[in-house]
Structures are given as C-alpha cells and as structure tokens.
Coordinates of N, CA and C in Angstrom, one line a residue:
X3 N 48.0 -31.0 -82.1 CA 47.0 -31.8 -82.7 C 45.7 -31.0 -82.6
X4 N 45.2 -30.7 -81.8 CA 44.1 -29.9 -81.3 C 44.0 -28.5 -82.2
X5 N 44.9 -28.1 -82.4 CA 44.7 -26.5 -83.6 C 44.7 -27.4 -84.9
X6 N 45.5 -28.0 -85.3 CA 45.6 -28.7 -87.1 C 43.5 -29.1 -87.3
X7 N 43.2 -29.8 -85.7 CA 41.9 -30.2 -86.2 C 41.1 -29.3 -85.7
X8 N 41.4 -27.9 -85.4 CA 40.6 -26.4 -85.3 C 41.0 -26.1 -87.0
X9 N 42.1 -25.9 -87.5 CA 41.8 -25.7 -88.7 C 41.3 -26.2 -89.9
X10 N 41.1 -28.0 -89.4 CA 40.4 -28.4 -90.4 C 39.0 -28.3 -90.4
X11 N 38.5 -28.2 -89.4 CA 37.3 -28.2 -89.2 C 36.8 -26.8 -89.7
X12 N 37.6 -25.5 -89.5 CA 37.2 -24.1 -90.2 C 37.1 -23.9 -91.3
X13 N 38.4 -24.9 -92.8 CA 38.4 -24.8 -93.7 C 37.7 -25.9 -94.3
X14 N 37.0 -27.0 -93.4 CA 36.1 -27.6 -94.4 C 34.6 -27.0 -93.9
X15 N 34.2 -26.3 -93.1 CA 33.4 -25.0 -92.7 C 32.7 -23.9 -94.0
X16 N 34.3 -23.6 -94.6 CA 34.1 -22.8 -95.1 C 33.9 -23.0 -96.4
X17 N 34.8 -24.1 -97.0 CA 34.2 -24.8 -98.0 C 32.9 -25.2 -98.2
X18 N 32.2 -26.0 -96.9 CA 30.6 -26.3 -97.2 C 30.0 -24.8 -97.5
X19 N 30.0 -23.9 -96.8 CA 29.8 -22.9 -97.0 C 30.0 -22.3 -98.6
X20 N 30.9 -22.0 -99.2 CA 30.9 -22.0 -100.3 C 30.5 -22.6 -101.5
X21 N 30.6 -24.0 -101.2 CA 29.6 -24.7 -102.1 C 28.0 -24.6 -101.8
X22 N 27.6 -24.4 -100.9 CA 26.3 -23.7 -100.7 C 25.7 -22.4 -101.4
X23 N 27.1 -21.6 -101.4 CA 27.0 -19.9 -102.2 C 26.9 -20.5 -103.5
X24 N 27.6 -21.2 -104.0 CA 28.1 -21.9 -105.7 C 26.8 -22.0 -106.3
X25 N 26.1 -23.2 -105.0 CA 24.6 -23.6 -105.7 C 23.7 -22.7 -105.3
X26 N 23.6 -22.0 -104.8 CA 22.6 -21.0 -105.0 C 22.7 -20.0 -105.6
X27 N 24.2 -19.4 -105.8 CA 24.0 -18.6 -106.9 C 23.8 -18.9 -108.3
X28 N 24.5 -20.1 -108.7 CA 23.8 -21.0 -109.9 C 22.4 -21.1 -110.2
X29 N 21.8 -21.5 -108.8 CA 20.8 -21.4 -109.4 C 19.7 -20.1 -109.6
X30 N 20.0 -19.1 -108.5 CA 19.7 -17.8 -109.0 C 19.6 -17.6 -110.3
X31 N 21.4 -17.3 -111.4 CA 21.3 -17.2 -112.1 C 20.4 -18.0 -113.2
X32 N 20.6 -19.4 -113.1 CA 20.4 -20.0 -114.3 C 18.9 -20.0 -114.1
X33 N 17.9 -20.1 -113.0 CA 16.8 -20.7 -113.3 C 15.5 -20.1 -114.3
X34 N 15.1 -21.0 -114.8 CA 14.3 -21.2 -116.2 C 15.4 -20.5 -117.2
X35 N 17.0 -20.8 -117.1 CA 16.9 -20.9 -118.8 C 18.1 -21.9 -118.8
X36 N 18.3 -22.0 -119.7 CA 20.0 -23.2 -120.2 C 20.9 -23.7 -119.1
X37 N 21.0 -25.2 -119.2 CA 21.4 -25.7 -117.9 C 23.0 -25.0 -117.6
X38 N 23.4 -25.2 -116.7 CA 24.8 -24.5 -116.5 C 25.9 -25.1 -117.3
X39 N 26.1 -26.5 -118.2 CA 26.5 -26.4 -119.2 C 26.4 -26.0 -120.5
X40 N 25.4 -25.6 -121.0 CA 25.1 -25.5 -121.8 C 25.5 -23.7 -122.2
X41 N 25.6 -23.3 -121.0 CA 26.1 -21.9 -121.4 C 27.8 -21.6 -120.5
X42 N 28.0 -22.7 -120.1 CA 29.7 -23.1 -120.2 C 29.8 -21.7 -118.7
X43 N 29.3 -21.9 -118.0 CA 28.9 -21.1 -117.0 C 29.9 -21.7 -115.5
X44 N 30.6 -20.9 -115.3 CA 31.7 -21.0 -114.3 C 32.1 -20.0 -113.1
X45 N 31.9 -20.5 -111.9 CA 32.2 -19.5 -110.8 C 33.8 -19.3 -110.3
X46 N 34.6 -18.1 -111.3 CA 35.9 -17.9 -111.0 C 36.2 -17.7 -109.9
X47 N 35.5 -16.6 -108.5 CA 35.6 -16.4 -107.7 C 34.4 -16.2 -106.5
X48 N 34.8 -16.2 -105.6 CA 33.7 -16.0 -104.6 C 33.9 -15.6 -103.4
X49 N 33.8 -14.6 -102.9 CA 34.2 -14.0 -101.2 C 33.2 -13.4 -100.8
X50 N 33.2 -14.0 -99.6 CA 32.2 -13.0 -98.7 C 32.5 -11.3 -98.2
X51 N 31.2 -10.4 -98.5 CA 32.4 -9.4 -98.6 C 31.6 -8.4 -97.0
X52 N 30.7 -9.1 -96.3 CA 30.1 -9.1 -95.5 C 28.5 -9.3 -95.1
X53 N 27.9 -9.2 -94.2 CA 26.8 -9.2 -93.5 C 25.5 -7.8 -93.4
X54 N 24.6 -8.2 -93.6 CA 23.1 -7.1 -93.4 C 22.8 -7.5 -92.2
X55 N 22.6 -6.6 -91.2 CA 22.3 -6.8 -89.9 C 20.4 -6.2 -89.7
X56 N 19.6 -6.4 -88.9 CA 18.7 -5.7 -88.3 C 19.2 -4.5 -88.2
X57 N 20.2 -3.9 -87.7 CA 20.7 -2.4 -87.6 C 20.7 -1.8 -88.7
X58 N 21.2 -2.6 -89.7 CA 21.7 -2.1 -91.1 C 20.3 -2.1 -91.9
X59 N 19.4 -2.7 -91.4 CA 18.0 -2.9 -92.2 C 17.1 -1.6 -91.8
X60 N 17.2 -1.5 -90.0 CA 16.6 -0.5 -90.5 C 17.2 1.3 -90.4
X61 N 18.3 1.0 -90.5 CA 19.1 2.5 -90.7 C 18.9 2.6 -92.4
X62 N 18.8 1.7 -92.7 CA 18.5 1.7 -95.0 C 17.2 2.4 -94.8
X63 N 16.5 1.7 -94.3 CA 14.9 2.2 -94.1 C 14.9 3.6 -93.7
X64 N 15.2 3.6 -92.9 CA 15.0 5.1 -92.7 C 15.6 6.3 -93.3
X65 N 17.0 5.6 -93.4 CA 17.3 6.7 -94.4 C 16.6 7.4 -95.6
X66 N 15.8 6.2 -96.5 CA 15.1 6.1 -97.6 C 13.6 6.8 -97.7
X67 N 13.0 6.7 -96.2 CA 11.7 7.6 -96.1 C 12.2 8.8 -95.5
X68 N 13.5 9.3 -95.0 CA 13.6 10.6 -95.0 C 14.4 11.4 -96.0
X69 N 14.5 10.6 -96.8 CA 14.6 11.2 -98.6 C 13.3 11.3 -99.2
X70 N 12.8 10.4 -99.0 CA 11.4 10.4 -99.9 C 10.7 11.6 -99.3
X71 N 10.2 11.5 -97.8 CA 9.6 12.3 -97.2 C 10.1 13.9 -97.5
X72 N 11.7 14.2 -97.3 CA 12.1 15.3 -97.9 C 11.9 16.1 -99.2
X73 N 11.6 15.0 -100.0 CA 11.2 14.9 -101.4 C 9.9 16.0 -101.3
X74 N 9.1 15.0 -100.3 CA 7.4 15.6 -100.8 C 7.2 17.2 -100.1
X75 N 8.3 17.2 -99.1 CA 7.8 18.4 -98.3 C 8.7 19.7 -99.5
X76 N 10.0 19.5 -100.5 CA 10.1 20.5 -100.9 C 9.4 20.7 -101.9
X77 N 8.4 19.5 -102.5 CA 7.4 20.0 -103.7 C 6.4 20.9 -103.3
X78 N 5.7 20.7 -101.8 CA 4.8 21.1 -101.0 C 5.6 22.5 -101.1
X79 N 6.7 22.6 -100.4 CA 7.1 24.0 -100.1 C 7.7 25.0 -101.5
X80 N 7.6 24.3 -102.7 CA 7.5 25.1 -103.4 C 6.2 25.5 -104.3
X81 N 5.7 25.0 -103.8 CA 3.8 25.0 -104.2 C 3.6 26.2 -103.6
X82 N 3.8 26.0 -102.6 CA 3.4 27.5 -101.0 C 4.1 28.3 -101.7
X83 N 5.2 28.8 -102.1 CA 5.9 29.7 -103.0 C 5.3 30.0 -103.8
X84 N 5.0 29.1 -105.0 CA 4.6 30.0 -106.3 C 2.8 30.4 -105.2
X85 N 2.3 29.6 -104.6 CA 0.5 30.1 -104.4 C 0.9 31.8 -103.2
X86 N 1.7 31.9 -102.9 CA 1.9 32.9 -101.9 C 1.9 34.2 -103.1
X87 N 3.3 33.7 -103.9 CA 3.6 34.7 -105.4 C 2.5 35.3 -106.3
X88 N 1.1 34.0 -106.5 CA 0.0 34.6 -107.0 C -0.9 34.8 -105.7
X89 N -0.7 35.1 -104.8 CA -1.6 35.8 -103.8 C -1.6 36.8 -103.9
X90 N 0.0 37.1 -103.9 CA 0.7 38.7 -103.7 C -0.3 39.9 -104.7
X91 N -0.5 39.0 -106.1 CA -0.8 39.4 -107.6 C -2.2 39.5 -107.5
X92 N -2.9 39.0 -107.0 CA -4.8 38.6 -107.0 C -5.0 39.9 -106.0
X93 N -6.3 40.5 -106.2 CA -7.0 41.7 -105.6 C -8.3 41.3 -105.1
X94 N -8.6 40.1 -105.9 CA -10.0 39.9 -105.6 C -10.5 39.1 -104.0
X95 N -11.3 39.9 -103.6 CA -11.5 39.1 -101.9 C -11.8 37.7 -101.9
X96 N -12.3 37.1 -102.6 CA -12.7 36.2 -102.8 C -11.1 35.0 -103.0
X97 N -10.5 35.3 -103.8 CA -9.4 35.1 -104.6 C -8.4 34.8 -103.3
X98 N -8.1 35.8 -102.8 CA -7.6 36.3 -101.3 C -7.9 35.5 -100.5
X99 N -9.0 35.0 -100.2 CA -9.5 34.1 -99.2 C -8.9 32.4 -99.5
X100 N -9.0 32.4 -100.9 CA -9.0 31.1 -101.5 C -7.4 30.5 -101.1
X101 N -6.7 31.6 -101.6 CA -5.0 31.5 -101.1 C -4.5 31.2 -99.6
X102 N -5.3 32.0 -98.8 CA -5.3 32.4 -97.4 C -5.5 30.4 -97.1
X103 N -6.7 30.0 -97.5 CA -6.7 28.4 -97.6 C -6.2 27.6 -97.6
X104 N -5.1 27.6 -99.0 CA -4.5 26.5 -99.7 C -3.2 26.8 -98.9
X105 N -2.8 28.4 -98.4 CA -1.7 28.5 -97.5 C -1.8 27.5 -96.2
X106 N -2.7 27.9 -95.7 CA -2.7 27.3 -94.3 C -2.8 25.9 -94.6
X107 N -3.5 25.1 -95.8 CA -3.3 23.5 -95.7 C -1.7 23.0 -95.6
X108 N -1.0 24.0 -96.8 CA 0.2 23.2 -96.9 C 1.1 23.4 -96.3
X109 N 0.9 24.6 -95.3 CA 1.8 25.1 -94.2 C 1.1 23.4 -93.0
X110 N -0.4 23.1 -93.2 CA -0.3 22.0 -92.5 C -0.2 20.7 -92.4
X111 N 0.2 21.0 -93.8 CA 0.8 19.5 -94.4 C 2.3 19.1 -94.8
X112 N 3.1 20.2 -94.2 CA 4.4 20.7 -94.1 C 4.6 19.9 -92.8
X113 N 3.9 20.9 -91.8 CA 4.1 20.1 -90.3 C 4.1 18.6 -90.1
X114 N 2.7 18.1 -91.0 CA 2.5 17.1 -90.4 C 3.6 16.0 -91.0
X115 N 4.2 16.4 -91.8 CA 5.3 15.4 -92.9 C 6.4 15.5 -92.1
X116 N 6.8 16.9 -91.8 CA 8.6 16.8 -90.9 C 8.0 15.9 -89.6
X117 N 6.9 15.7 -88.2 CA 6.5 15.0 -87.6 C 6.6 13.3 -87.9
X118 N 6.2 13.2 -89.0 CA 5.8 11.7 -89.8 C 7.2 11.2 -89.5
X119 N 6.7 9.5 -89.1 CA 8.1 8.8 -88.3 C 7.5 7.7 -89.0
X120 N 8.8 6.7 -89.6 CA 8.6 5.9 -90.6 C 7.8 4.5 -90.3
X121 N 6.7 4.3 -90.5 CA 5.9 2.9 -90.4 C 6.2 1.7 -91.0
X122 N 7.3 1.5 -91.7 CA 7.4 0.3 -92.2 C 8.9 -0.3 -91.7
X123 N 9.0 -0.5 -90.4 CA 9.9 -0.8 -89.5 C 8.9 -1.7 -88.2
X124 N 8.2 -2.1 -88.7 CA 7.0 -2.9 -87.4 C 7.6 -4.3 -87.0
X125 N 8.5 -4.3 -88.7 CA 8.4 -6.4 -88.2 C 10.2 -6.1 -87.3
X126 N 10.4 -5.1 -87.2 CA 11.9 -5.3 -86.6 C 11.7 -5.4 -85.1
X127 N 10.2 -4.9 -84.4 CA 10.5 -4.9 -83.3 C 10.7 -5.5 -82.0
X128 N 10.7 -6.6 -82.5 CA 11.2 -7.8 -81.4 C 12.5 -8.0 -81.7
X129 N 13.4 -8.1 -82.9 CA 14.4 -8.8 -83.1 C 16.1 -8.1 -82.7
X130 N 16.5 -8.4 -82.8 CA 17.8 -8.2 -81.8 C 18.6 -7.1 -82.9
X131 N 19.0 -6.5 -82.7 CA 19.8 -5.2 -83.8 C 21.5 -6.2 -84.2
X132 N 21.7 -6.8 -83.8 CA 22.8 -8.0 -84.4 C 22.1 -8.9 -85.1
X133 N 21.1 -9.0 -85.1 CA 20.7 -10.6 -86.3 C 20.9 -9.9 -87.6
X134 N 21.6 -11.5 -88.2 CA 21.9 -11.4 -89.6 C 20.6 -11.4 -90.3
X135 N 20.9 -10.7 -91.4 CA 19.8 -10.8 -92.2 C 19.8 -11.7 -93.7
X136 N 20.9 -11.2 -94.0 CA 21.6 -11.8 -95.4 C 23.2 -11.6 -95.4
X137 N 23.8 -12.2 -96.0 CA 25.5 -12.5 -95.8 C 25.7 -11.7 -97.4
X138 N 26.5 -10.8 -97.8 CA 26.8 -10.4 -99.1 C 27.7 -11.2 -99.6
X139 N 27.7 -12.1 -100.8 CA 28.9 -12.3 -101.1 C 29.0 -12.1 -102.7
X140 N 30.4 -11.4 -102.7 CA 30.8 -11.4 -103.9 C 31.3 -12.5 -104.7
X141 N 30.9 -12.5 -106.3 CA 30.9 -13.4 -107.0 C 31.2 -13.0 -108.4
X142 N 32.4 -13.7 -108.8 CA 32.9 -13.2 -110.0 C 32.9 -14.8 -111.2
X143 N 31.8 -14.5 -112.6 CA 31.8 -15.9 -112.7 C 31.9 -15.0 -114.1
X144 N 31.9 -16.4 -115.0 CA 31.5 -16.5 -116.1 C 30.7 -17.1 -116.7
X145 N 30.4 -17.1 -118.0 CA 29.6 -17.5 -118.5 C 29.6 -17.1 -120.2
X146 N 28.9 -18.5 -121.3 CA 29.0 -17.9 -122.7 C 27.7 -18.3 -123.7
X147 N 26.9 -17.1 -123.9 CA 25.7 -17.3 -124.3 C 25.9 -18.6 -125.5
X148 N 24.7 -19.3 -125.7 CA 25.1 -20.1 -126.9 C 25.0 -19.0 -128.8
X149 N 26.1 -19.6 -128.9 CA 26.4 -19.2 -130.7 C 27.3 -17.4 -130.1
X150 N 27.6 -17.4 -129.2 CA 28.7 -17.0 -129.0 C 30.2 -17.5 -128.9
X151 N 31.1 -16.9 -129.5 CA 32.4 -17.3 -129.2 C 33.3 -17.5 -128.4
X152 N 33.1 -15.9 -127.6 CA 34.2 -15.6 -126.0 C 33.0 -15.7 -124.7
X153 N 33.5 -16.2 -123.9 CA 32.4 -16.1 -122.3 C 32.8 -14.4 -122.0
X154 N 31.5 -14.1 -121.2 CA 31.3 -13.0 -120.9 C 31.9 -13.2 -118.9
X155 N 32.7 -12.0 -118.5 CA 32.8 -12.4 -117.4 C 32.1 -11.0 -116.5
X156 N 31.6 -11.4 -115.4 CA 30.6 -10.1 -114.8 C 30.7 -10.2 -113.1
X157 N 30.9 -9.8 -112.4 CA 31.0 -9.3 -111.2 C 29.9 -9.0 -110.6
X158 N 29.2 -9.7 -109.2 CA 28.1 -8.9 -108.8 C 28.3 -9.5 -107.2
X159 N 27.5 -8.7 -106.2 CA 27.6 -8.6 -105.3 C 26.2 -9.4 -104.7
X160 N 26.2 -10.3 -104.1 CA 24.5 -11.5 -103.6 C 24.3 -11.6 -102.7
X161 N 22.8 -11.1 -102.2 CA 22.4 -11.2 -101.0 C 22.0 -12.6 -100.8
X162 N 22.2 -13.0 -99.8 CA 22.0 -14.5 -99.6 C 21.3 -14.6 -98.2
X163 N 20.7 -15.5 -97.9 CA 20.4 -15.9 -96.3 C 21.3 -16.2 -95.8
X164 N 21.2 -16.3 -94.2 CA 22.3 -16.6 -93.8 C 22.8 -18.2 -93.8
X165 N 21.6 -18.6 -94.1 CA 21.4 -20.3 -94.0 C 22.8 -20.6 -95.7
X166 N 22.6 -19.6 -96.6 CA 23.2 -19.8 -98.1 C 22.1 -20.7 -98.9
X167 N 20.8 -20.5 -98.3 CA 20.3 -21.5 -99.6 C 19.2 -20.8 -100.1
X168 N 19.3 -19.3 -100.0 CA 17.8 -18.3 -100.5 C 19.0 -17.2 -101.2
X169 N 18.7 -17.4 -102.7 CA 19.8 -15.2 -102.8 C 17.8 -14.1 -103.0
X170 N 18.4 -13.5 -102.2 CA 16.9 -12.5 -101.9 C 17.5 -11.2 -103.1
X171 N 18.8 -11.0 -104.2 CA 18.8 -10.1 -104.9 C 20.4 -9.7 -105.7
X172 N 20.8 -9.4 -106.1 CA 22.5 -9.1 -106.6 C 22.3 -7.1 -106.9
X173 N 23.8 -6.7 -106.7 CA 24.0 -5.3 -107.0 C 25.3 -5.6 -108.1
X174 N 25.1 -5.3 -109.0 CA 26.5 -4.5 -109.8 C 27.6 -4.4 -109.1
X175 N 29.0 -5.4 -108.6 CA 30.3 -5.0 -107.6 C 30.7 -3.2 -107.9
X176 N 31.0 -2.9 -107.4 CA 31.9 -1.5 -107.1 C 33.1 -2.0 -107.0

C-alpha cells in the first residue's frame, strides 16, 4: 500500500509539474499575439531534459570571457606584429622611439589581459555550487499560423525556473 501511494504521489508530482511547464511555455510563446486557439497551438511533447546549476553558470561564464578575452589579446598581438614589421622598416629616430612606445604599451596590455580574472561572477558568491538555476525542458509543440493550411511543428529546448512559472529563454533542440 505504502509504494502504490509513493507512486501516486510522484506521478501526480510530475504531472503538476508539467502542467506548470504547459502554461508557461504557452504563455512564453503566445504572449501579445493570437490566443492559443486561434492559432490551433498544441503541446505534442514535453521532457525535462535537465538542470542549470550555480556550477554550470559559472563555468558558461567563464568560459565566455576567456574566449572573448583571448579574442582581444590576439588582435593586440597582431598589432605588435605588423608595429614591430614597420619598426624594422622606419630609420627615422624619432619614428623609432614612437614604435619603441606603442611596443611596450601593448606588450603591457598583453600582460595585463592574460592576468584579468572574470568580474561578472560577484552575485554567485554566497550561493551554493548545487542550486538550481533553471530546469531545461524540452518541448515539442505545434502550432498553425492563421490562413495557413498545415500546422508547423518545431522543437526547442526552455529554460524555466525552478519554481516552472518564469521561462528566462529557449535554444533550437539538437
């Protein structure tokens, strides 16, 4: 008796749960335009296909400003290439000195960028590297513009709170 009402209690769990994903992704989609019948709009499927953790927030982060940051230091470092290349070529003292300059800034602005440690990771630092952030769930629905004939069906991947009643964005499913 005791497991039958462990399972009922997980599959009507999961159902509230789901009808929570339903209406929020509905209204994601639909809001400000045609009510959900009117564009004959239908949620074929829906799975959760996992969780965004504090860890995962900020390992994205960082990965992203040491791309970007890699970015700027090889534009820098090809700048110091071609100004070194017209150093090589200039005779003039003056000229000479000027390079001698712009070398040593960007050799210092080289340093200071591989050094640079990412600042937009402040609000993580009380919170626990397991908290959820958003639940991903995949959502496969349809839907049929009006004075169209066939519904269009489209796949996307929704970030949601964990609560299910905020979507913070969707990706294109893979």
């Amino acid at each position: 008796v005791l497991v039958f009402i462990a399972i009922l209690m997980v599959s009507c769990g999961s159902n509230s749960t789901t009808g929570t994903y339903e209406k929020t992704i509905t209204h994601y989609l639909l809001k400000g335009s045609d009510t959900k019948e009117n564009l004959n709009f239908k949620i074929l499927e829906l799975n959760e296909q996992g969780t965004v953790t504090v860890a995962d927030s900020i390992s994205y982060l960082t990965d992203e400003f040491r791309k970007d940051k890699q970015l700027i230091i090889s534009r820098i470092e090809l700048a110091l290439k071609m100004t070194k290349d017209l150093q090589a070529k200039e005779t003039t003292k003056h000229n000479h000195e000027k390079y001698i300059s712009d070398i040593a800034g960007m050799n210092k602005n080289i340093d200071s960028l591989k050094n640079l440690t990412p600042d937009n990771l402040r609000g993580y630092e009380n919170m626990n590297k397991d908290d959820v952030l958003a639940v991903i769930v995949r959502c496969h629905y349809s839907l049929q513009l009006p004075g169209t004939t066939s519904p269009v069906e489209e796949t996307f991947d929704f970030y949601i709170s964990p609560d299910g009643t905020k979507c913070y964005g969707k990706t294109r499913a893979k």
